[in-house]
Short mmCIF file of C-alpha atoms and ligand atoms in Angstrom, two decimals:
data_model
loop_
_atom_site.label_atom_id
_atom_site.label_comp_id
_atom_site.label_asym_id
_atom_site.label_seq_id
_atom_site.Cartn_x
_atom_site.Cartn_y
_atom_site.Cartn_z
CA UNK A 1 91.06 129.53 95.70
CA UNK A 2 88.07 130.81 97.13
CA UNK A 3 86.11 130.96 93.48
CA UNK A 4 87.57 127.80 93.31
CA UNK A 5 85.79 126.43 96.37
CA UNK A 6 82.49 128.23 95.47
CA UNK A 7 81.73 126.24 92.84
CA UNK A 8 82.57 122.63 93.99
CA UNK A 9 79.97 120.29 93.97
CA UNK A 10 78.53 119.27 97.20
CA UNK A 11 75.92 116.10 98.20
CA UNK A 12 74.13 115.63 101.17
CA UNK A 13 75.02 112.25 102.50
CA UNK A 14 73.00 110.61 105.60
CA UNK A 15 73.82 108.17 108.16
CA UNK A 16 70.38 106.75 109.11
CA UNK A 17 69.37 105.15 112.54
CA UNK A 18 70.64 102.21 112.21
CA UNK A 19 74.30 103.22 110.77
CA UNK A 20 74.38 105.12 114.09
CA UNK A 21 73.45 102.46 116.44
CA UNK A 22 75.52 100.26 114.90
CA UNK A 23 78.61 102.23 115.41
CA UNK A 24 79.47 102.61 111.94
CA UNK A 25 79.81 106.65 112.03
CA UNK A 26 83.48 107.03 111.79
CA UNK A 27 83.95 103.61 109.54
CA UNK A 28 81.83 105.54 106.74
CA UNK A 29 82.98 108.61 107.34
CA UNK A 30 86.04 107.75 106.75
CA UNK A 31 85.62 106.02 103.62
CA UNK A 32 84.65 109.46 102.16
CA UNK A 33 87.44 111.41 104.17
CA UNK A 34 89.99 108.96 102.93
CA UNK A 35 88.60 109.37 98.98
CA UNK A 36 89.49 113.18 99.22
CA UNK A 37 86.03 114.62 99.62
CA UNK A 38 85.99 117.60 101.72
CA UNK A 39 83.30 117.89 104.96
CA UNK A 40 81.55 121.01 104.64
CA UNK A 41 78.33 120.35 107.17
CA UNK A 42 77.70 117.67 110.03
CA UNK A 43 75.28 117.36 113.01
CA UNK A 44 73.28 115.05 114.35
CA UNK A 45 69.34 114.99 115.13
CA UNK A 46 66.27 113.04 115.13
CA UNK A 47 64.35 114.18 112.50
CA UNK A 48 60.22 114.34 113.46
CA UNK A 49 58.01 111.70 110.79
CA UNK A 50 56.88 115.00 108.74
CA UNK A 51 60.42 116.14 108.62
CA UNK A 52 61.29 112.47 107.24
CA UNK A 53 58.25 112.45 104.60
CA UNK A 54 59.70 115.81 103.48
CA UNK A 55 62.93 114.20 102.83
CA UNK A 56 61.45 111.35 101.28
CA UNK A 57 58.75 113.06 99.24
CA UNK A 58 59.53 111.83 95.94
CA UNK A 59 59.26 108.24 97.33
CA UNK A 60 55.39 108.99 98.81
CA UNK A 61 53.49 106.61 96.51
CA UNK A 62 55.54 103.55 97.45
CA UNK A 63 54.43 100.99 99.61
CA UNK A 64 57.56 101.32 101.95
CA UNK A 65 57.40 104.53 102.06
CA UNK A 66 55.72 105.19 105.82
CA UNK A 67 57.55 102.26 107.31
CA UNK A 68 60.69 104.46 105.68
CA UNK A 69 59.61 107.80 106.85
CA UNK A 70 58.82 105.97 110.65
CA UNK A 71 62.36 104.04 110.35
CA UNK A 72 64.40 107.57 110.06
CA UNK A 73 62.93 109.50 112.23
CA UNK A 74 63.33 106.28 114.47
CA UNK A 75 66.64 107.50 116.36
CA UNK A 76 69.98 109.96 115.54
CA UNK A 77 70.36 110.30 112.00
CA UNK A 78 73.79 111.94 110.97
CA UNK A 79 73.64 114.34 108.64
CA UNK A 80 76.37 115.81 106.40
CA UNK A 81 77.33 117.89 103.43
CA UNK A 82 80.33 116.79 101.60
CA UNK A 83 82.12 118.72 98.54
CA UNK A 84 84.36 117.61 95.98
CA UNK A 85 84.91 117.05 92.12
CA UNK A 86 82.05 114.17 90.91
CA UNK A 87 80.77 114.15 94.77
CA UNK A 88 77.20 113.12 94.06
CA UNK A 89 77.74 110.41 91.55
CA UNK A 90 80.90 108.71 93.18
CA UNK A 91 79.54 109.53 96.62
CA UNK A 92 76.96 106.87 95.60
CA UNK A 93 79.01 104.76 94.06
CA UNK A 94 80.95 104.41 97.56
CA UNK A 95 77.48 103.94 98.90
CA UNK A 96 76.53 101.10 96.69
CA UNK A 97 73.00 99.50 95.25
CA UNK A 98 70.13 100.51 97.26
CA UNK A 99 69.65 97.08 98.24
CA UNK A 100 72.66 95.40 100.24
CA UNK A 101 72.13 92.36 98.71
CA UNK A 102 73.00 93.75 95.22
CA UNK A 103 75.67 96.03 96.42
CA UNK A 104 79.26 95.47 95.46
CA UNK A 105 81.70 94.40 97.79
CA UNK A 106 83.61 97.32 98.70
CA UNK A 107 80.74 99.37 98.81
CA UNK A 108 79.69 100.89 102.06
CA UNK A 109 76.13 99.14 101.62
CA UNK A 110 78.26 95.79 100.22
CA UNK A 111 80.67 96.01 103.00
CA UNK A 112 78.48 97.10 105.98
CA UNK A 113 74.25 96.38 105.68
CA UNK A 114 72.39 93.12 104.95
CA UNK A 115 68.70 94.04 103.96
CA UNK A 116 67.33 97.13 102.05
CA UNK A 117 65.10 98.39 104.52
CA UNK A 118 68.18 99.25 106.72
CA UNK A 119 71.18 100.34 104.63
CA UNK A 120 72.60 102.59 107.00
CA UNK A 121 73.01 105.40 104.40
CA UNK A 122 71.32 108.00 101.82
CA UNK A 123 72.96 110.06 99.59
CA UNK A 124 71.77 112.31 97.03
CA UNK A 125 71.23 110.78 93.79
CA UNK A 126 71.68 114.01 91.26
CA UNK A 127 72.24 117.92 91.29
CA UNK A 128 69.04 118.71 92.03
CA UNK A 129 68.41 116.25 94.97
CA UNK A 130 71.09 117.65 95.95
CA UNK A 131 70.79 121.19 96.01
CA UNK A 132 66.81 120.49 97.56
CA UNK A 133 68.27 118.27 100.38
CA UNK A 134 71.22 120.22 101.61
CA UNK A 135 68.46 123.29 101.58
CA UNK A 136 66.42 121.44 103.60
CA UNK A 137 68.42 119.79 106.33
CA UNK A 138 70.98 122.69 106.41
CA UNK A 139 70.62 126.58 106.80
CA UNK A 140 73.38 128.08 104.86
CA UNK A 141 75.34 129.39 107.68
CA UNK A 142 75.71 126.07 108.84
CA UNK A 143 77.66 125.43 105.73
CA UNK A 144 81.06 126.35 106.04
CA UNK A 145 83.81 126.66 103.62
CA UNK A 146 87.42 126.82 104.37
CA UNK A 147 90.61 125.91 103.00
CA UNK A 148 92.39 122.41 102.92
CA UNK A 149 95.71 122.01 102.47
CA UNK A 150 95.33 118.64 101.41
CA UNK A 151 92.98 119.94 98.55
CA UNK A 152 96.44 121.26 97.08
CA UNK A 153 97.64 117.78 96.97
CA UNK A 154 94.18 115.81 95.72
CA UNK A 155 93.42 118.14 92.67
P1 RTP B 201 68.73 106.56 99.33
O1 RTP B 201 67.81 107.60 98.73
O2 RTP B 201 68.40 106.23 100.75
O3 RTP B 201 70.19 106.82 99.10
O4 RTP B 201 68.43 105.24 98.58
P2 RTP B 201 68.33 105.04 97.04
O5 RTP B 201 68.26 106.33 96.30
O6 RTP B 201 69.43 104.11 96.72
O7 RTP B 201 66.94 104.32 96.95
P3 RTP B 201 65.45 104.89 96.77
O8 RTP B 201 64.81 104.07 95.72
O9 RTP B 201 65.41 106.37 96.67
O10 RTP B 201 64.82 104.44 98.17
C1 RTP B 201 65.06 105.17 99.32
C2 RTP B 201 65.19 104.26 100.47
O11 RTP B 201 63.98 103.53 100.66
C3 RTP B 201 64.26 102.27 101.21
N1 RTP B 201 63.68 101.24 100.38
N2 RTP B 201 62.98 100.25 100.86
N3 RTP B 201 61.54 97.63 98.87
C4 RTP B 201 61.80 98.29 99.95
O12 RTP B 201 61.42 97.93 101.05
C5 RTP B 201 62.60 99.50 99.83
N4 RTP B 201 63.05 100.03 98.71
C6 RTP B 201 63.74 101.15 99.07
C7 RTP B 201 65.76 102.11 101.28
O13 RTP B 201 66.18 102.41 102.62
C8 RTP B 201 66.27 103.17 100.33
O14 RTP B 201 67.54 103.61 100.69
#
């Protein structure tokens, strides 16, 4: 069980400021809860601009990118590590297109956001990403890992 859990794949998902002030915490969530994906990390902060450039380092040559960076480090961002089989590629595909307007219905970004500069969530978009993100919002110890009964059932 415990090898078992130690080698699950795990994203780093993000509710940004305006998922929070719009009261959509537990709606999304929930969308990943009710999936089967397994919360492994969660706290919220507001991250400083530098932190948010950090984050969003890859992005640094696009035009959008310091109205971006000033956007998330605008208020509470909630951010969270979640673990399961396919995690990062489904996670997004519960996410939906980057832009709302292109975003299934169904899709948290379909369902729930309007415009592409505020689509209310981030999640990491390969291994990698992945591994670099959780590293860099999360120390390991806040990473915990425990046993689900319900992982019995879902696998
Ligand atoms: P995310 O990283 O937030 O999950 O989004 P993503 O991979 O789907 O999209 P990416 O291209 O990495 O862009 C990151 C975030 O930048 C904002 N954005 N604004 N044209 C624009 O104004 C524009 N394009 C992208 C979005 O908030 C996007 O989530």
């Amino acid at each position: 069980q415990e090898a078992h859990a130690a080698e699950m794949e795990r994203t780093f998902i993000a509710i940004k400021p305006d998922g929070g002030q719009r009261g959509l915490v537990a709606e999304i969530i929930c969308r990943f809860e009710r999936k089967g994906f397994k919360l492994v990390a969660i706290k919220m902060l507001v991250p400083s601009k530098e932190f948010a450039q950090k984050h969003y380092d890859d992005l640094k040559e696009k035009p959008f990118f310091d109205g971006l960076c000033e956007f998330l480090s605008s208020g509470p961002v909630i951010a969270m590590v979640w673990e399961g089989e396919g995690v990062i590629k489904y996670g997004r595909k519960l996410i939906g297109a980057t832009d709302p307007q292109k975003s299934e219905p169904g899709t948290i970004r379909g369902d729930l956001a309007v415009v592409v500069g505020r689509n209310i969530i981030h999640g990491s978009d390969g291994l990698e990403t992945a591994k670099n993100e959780i590293n860099l919002w999360f120390q390991p110890q806040e990473l915990v890992s425990y046993t689900s009964n319900a992982e019995n059932w879902i696998y």
